[in-house]
PDB file of C-alpha atoms and ligand atoms in Angstrom:
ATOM      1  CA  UNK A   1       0.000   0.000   0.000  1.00  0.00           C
ATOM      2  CA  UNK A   2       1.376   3.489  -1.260  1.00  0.00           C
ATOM      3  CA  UNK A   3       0.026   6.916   0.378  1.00  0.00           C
ATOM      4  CA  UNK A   4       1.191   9.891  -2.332  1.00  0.00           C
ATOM      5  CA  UNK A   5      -0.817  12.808  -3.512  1.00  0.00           C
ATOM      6  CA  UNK A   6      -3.343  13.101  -5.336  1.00  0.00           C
ATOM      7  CA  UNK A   7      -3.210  14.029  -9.177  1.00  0.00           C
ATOM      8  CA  UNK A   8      -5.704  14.575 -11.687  1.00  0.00           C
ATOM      9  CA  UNK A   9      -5.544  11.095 -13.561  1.00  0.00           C
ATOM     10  CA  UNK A  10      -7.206  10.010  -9.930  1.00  0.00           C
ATOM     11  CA  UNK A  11     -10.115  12.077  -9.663  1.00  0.00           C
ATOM     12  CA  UNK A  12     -12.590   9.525 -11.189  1.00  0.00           C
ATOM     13  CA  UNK A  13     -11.142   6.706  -9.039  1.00  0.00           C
ATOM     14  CA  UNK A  14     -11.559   8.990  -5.994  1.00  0.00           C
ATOM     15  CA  UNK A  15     -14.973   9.736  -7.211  1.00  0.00           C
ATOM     16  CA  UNK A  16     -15.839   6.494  -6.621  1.00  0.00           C
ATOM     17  CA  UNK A  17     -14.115   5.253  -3.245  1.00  0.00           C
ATOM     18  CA  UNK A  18     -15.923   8.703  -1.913  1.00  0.00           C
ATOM     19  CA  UNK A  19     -19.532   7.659  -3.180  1.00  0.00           C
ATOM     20  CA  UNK A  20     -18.855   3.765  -2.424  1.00  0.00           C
ATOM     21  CA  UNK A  21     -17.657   4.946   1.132  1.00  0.00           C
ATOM     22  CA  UNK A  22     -20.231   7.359   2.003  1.00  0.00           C
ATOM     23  CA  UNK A  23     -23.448   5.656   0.564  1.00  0.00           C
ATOM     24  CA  UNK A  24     -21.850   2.281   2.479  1.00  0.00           C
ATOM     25  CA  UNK A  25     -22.777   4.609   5.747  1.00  0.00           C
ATOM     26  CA  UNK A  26     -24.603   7.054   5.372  1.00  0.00           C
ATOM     27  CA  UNK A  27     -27.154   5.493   2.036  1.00  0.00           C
ATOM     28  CA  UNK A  28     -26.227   8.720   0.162  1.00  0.00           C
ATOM     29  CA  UNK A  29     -22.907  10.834  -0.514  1.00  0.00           C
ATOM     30  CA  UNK A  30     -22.534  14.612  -1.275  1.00  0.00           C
ATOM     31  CA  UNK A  31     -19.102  14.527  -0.634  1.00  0.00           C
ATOM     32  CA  UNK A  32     -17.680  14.276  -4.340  1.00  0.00           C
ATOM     33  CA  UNK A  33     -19.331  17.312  -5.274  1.00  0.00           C
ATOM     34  CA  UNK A  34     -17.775  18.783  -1.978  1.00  0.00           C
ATOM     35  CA  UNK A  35     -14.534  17.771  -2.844  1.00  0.00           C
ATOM     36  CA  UNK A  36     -14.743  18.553  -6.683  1.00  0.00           C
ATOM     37  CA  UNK A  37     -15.997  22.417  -5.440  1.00  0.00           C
ATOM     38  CA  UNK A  38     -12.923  22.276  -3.139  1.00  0.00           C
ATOM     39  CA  UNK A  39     -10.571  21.859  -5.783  1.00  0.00           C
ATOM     40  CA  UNK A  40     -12.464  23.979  -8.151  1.00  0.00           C
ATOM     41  CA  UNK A  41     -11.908  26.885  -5.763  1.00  0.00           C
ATOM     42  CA  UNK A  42      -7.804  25.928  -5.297  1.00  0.00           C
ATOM     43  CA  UNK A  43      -9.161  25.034  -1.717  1.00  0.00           C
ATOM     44  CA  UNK A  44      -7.565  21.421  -1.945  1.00  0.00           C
ATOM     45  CA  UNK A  45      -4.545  22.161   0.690  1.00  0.00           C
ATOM     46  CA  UNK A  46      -3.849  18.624   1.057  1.00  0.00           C
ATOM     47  CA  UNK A  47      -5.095  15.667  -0.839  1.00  0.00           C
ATOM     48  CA  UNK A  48      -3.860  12.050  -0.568  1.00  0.00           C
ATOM     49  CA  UNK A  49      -4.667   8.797  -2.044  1.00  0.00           C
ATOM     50  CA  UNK A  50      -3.823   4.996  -0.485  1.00  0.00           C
ATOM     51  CA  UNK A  51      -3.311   3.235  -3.461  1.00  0.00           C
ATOM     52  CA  UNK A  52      -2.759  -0.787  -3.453  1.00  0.00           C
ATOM     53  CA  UNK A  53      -1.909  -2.357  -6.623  1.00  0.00           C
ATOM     54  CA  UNK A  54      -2.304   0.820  -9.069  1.00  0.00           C
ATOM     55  CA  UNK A  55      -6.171   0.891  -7.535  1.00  0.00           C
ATOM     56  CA  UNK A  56      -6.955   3.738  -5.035  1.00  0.00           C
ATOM     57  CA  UNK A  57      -8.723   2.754  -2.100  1.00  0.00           C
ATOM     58  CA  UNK A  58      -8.297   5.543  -0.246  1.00  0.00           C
ATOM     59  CA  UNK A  59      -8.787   9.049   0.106  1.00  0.00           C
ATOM     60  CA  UNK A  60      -8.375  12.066   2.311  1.00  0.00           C
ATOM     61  CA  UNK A  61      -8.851  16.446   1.985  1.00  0.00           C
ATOM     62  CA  UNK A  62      -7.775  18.727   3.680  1.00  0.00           C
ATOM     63  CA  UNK A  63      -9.134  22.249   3.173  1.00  0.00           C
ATOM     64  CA  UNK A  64      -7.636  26.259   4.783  1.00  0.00           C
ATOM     65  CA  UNK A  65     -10.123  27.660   7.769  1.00  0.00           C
ATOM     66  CA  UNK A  66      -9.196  31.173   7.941  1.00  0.00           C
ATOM     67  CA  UNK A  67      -8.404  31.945  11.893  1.00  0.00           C
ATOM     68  CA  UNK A  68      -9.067  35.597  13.444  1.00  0.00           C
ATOM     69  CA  UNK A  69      -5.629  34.842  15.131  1.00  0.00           C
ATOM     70  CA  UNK A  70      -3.551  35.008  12.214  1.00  0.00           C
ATOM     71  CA  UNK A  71      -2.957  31.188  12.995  1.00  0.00           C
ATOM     72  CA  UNK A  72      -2.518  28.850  10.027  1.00  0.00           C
ATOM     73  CA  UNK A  73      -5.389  25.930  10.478  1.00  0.00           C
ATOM     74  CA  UNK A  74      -6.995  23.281   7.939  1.00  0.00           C
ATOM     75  CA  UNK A  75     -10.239  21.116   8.416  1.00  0.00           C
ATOM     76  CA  UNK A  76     -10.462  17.192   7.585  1.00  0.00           C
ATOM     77  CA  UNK A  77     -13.292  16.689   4.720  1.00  0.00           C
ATOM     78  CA  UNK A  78     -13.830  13.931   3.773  1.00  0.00           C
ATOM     79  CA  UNK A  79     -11.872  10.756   4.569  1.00  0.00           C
ATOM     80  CA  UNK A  80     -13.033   7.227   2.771  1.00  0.00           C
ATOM     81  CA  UNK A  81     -11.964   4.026   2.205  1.00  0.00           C
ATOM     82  CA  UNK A  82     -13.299   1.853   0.197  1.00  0.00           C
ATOM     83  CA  UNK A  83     -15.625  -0.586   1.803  1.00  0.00           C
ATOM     84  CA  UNK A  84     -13.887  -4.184   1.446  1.00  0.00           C
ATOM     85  CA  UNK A  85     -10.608  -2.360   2.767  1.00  0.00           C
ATOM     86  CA  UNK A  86     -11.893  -0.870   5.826  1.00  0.00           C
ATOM     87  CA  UNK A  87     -10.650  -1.892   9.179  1.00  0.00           C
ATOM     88  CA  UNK A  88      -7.286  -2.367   7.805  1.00  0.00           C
ATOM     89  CA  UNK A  89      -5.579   0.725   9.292  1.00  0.00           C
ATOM     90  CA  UNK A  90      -6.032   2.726   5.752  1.00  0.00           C
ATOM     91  CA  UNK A  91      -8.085   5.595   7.165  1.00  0.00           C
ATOM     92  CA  UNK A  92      -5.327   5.879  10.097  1.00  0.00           C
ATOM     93  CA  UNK A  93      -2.319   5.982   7.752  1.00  0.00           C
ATOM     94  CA  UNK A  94      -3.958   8.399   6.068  1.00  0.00           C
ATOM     95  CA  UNK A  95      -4.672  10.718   8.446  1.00  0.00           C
ATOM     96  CA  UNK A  96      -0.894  10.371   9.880  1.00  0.00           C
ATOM     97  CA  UNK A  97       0.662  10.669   6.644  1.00  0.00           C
ATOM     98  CA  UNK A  98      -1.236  14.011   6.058  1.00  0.00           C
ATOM     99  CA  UNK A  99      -0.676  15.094   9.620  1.00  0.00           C
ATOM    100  CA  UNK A 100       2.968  15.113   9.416  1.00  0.00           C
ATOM    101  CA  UNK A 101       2.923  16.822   5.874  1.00  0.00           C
ATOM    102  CA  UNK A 102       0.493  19.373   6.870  1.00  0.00           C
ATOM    103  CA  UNK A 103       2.837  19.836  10.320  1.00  0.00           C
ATOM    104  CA  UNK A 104       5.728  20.108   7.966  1.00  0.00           C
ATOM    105  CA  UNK A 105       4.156  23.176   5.763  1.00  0.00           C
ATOM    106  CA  UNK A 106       3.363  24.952   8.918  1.00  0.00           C
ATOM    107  CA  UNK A 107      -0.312  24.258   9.126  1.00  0.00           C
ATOM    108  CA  UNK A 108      -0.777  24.664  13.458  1.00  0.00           C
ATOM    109  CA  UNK A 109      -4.117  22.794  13.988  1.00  0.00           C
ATOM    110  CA  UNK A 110      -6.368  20.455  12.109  1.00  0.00           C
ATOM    111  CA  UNK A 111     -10.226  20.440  12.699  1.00  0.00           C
ATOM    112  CA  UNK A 112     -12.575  17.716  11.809  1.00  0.00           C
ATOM    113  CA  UNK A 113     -16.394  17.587  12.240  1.00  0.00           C
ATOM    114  CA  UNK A 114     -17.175  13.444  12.441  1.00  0.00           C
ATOM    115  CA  UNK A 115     -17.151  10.517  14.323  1.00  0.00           C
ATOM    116  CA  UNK A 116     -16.295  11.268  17.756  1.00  0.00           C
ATOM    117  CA  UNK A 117     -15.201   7.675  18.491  1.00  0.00           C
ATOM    118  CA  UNK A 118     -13.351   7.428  15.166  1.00  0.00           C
ATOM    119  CA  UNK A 119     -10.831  10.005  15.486  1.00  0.00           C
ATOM    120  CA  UNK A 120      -9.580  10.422  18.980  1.00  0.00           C
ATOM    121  CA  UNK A 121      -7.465   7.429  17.786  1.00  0.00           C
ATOM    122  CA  UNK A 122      -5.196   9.576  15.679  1.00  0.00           C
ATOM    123  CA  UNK A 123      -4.828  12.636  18.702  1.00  0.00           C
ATOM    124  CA  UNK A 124      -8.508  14.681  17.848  1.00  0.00           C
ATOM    125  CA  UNK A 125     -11.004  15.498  20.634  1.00  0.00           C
ATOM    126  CA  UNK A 126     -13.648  17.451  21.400  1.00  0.00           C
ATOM    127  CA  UNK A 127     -12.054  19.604  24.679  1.00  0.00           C
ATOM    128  CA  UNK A 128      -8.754  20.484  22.010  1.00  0.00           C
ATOM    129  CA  UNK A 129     -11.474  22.111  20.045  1.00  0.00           C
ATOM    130  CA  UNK A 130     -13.310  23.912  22.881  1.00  0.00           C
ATOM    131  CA  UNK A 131     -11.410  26.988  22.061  1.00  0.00           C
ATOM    132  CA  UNK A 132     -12.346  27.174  18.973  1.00  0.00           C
ATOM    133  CA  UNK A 133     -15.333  29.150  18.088  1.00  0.00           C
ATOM    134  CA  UNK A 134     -16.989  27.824  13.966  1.00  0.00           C
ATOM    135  CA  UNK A 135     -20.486  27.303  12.925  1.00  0.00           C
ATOM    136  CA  UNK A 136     -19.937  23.763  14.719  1.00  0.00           C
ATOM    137  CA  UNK A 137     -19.793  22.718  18.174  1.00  0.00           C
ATOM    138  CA  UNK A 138     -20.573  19.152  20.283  1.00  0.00           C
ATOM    139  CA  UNK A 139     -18.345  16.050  20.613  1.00  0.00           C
ATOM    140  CA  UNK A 140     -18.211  15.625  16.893  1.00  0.00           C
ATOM    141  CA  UNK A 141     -16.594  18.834  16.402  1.00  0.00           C
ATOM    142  CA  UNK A 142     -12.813  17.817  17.238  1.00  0.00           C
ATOM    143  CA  UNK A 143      -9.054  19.364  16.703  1.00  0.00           C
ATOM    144  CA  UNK A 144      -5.664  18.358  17.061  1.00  0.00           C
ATOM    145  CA  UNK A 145      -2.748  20.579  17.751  1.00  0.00           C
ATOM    146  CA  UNK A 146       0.203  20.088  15.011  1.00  0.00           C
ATOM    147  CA  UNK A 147       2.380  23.204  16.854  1.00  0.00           C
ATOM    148  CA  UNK A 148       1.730  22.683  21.015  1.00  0.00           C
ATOM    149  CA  UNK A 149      -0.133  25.595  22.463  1.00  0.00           C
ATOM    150  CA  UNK A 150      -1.731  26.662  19.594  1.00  0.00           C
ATOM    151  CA  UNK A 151      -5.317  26.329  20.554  1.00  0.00           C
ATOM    152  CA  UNK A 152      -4.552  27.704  24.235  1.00  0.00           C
ATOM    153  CA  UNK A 153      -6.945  30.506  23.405  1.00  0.00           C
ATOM    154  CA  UNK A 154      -9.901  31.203  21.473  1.00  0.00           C
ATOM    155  CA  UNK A 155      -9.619  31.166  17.751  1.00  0.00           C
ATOM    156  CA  UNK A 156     -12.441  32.535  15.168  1.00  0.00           C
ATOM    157  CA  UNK A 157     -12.373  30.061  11.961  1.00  0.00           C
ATOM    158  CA  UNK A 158     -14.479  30.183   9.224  1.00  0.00           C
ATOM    159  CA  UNK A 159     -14.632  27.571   6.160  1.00  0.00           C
ATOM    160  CA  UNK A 160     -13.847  27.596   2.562  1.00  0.00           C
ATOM    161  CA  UNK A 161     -16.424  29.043   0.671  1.00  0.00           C
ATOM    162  CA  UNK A 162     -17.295  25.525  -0.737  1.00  0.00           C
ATOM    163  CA  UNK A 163     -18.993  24.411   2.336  1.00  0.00           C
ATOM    164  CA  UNK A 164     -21.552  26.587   1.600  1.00  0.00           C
ATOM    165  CA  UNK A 165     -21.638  28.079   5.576  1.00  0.00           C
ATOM    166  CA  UNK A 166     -22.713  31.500   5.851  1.00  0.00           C
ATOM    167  CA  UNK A 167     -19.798  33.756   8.124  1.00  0.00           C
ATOM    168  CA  UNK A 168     -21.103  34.261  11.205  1.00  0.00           C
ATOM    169  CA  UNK A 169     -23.254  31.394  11.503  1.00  0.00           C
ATOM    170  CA  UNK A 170     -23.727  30.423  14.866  1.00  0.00           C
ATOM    171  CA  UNK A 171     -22.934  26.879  16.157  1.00  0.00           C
TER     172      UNK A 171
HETATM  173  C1  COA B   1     -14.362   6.084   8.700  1.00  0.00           C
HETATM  174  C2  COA B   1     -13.419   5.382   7.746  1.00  0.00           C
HETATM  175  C3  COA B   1     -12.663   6.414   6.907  1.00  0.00           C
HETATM  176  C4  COA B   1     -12.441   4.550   8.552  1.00  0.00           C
HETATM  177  O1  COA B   1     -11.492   3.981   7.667  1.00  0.00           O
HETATM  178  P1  COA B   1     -10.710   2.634   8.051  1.00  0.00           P
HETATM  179  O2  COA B   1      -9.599   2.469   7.088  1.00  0.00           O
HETATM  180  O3  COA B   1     -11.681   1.517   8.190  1.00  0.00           O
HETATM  181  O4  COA B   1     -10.145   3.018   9.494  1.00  0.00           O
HETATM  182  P2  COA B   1      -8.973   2.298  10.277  1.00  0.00           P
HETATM  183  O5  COA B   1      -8.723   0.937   9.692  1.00  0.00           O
HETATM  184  O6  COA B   1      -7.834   3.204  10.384  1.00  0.00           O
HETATM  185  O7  COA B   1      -9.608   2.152  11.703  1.00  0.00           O
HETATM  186  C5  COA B   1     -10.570   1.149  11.876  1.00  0.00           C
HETATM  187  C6  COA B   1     -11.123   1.229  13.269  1.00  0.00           C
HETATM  188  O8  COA B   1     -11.950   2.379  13.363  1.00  0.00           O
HETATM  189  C7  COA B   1     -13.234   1.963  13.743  1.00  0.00           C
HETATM  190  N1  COA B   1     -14.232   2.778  13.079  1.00  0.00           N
HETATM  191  C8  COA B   1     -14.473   2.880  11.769  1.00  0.00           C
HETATM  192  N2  COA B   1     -15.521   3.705  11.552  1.00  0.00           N
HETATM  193  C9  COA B   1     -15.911   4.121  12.773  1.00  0.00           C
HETATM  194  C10 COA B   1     -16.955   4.962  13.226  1.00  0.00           C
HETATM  195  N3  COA B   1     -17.813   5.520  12.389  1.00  0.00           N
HETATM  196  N4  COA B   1     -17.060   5.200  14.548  1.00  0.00           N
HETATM  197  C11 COA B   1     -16.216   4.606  15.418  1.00  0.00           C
HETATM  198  N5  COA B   1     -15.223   3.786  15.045  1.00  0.00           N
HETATM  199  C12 COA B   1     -15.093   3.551  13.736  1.00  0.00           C
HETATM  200  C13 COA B   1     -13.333   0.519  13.297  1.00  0.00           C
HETATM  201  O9  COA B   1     -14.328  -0.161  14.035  1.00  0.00           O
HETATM  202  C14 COA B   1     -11.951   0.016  13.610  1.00  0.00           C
HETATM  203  O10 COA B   1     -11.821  -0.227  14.981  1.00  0.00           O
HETATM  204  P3  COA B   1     -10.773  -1.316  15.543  1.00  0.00           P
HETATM  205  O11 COA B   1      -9.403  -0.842  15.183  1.00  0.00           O
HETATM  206  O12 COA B   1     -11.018  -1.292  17.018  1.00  0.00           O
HETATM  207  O13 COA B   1     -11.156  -2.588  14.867  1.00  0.00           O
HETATM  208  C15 COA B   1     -14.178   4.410   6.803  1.00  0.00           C
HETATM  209  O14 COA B   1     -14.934   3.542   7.614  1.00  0.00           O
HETATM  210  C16 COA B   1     -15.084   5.103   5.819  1.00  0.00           C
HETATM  211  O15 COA B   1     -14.675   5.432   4.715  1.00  0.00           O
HETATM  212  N6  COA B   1     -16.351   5.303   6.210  1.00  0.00           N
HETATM  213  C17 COA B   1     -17.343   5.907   5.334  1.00  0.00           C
HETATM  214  C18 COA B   1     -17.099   7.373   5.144  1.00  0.00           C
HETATM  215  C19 COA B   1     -17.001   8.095   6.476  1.00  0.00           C
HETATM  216  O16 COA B   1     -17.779   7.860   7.385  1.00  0.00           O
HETATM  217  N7  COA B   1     -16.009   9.005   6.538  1.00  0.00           N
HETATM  218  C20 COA B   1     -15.793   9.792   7.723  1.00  0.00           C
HETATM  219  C21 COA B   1     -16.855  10.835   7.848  1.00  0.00           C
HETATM  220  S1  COA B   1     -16.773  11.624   9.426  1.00  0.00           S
END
């Protein structure tokens, strides 16, 4: 199993381990369109595949949330694997691949809004993201630190415009 970036040649494989993923879960799956708006609007910070055998099975996106503190943030959306390859630590190598790359451009903190007994296991929780004040809010609203101390005091962030989420909105 390979984790490298994304490039265009992937999109419609990604596509599909997206809608496969999501409709698996959820029975339905916006998050293609999400993801094809994010690039559309150079909002794709950080894109990955997990690819095994020249097939990707695996896919994470990572998006810029402006902070009020000048602070350099980015929020998870969305993470899949295919179904058939789940449970097999793909989703975690994914997210700690991207983690260190994001750490490594200077991205400080990483927000996710999801499964909040999913993604404590790669360092998210709900109390890191207490200080953080977004149209979100609850135990599914998580954040890790990349830079220590970083989200020691409040922090404003609002989303790329491709989340469709009004400024201001309230959580
Ligand atoms: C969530 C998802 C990305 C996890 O990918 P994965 O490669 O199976 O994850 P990993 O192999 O790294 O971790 C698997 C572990 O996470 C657990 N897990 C998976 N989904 C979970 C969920 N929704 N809530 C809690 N735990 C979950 C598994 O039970 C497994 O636990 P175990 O290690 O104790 O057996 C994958 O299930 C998926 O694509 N789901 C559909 C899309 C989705 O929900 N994306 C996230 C939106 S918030």
């Amino acid at each position: 199993m390979v984790i490298r970036p994304a490039a265009p040649e992937d999109h419609a494989a990604i596509r599909a381990v997206i809608t496969a993923a999501f409709t698996a879960e959820f029975g339905k799956s916006d998050e293609a369109g999400l993801v094809d708006a994010l690039r559309a609007d150079g909002d794709a910070l950080l894109e990955l595949v997990a690819e095994e055998d020249g097939v990707v099975v695996g896919h994470i996106l990572f998006s810029p949330l402006a902070a009020d503190t000048g602070a350099r943030f980015a929020a998870l959306a969305p993470l899949s694997v295919q179904p058939g390859r789940q449970k097999d630590g793909l989703g975690t190598c994914l997210m700690e691949t991207a983690h260190e790359l994001l750490r490594a451009s200077g991205i400080e903190a990483v927000i996710v809004l999801g499964h909040p007994a999913y993604y404590p296991r790669v360092g998210y929780s709900a109390e890191a993201a207490r200080p953080v004040k977004a149209p979100f809010a609850g135990r599914s609203f998580m954040a890790l630190a990349l830079r220590p101390g970083v989200l020691d005091r409040p922090v404003t962030v609002t989303y790329a415009k491709a989340f469709g989420i009004p400024a201001g909105s309230p959580p």
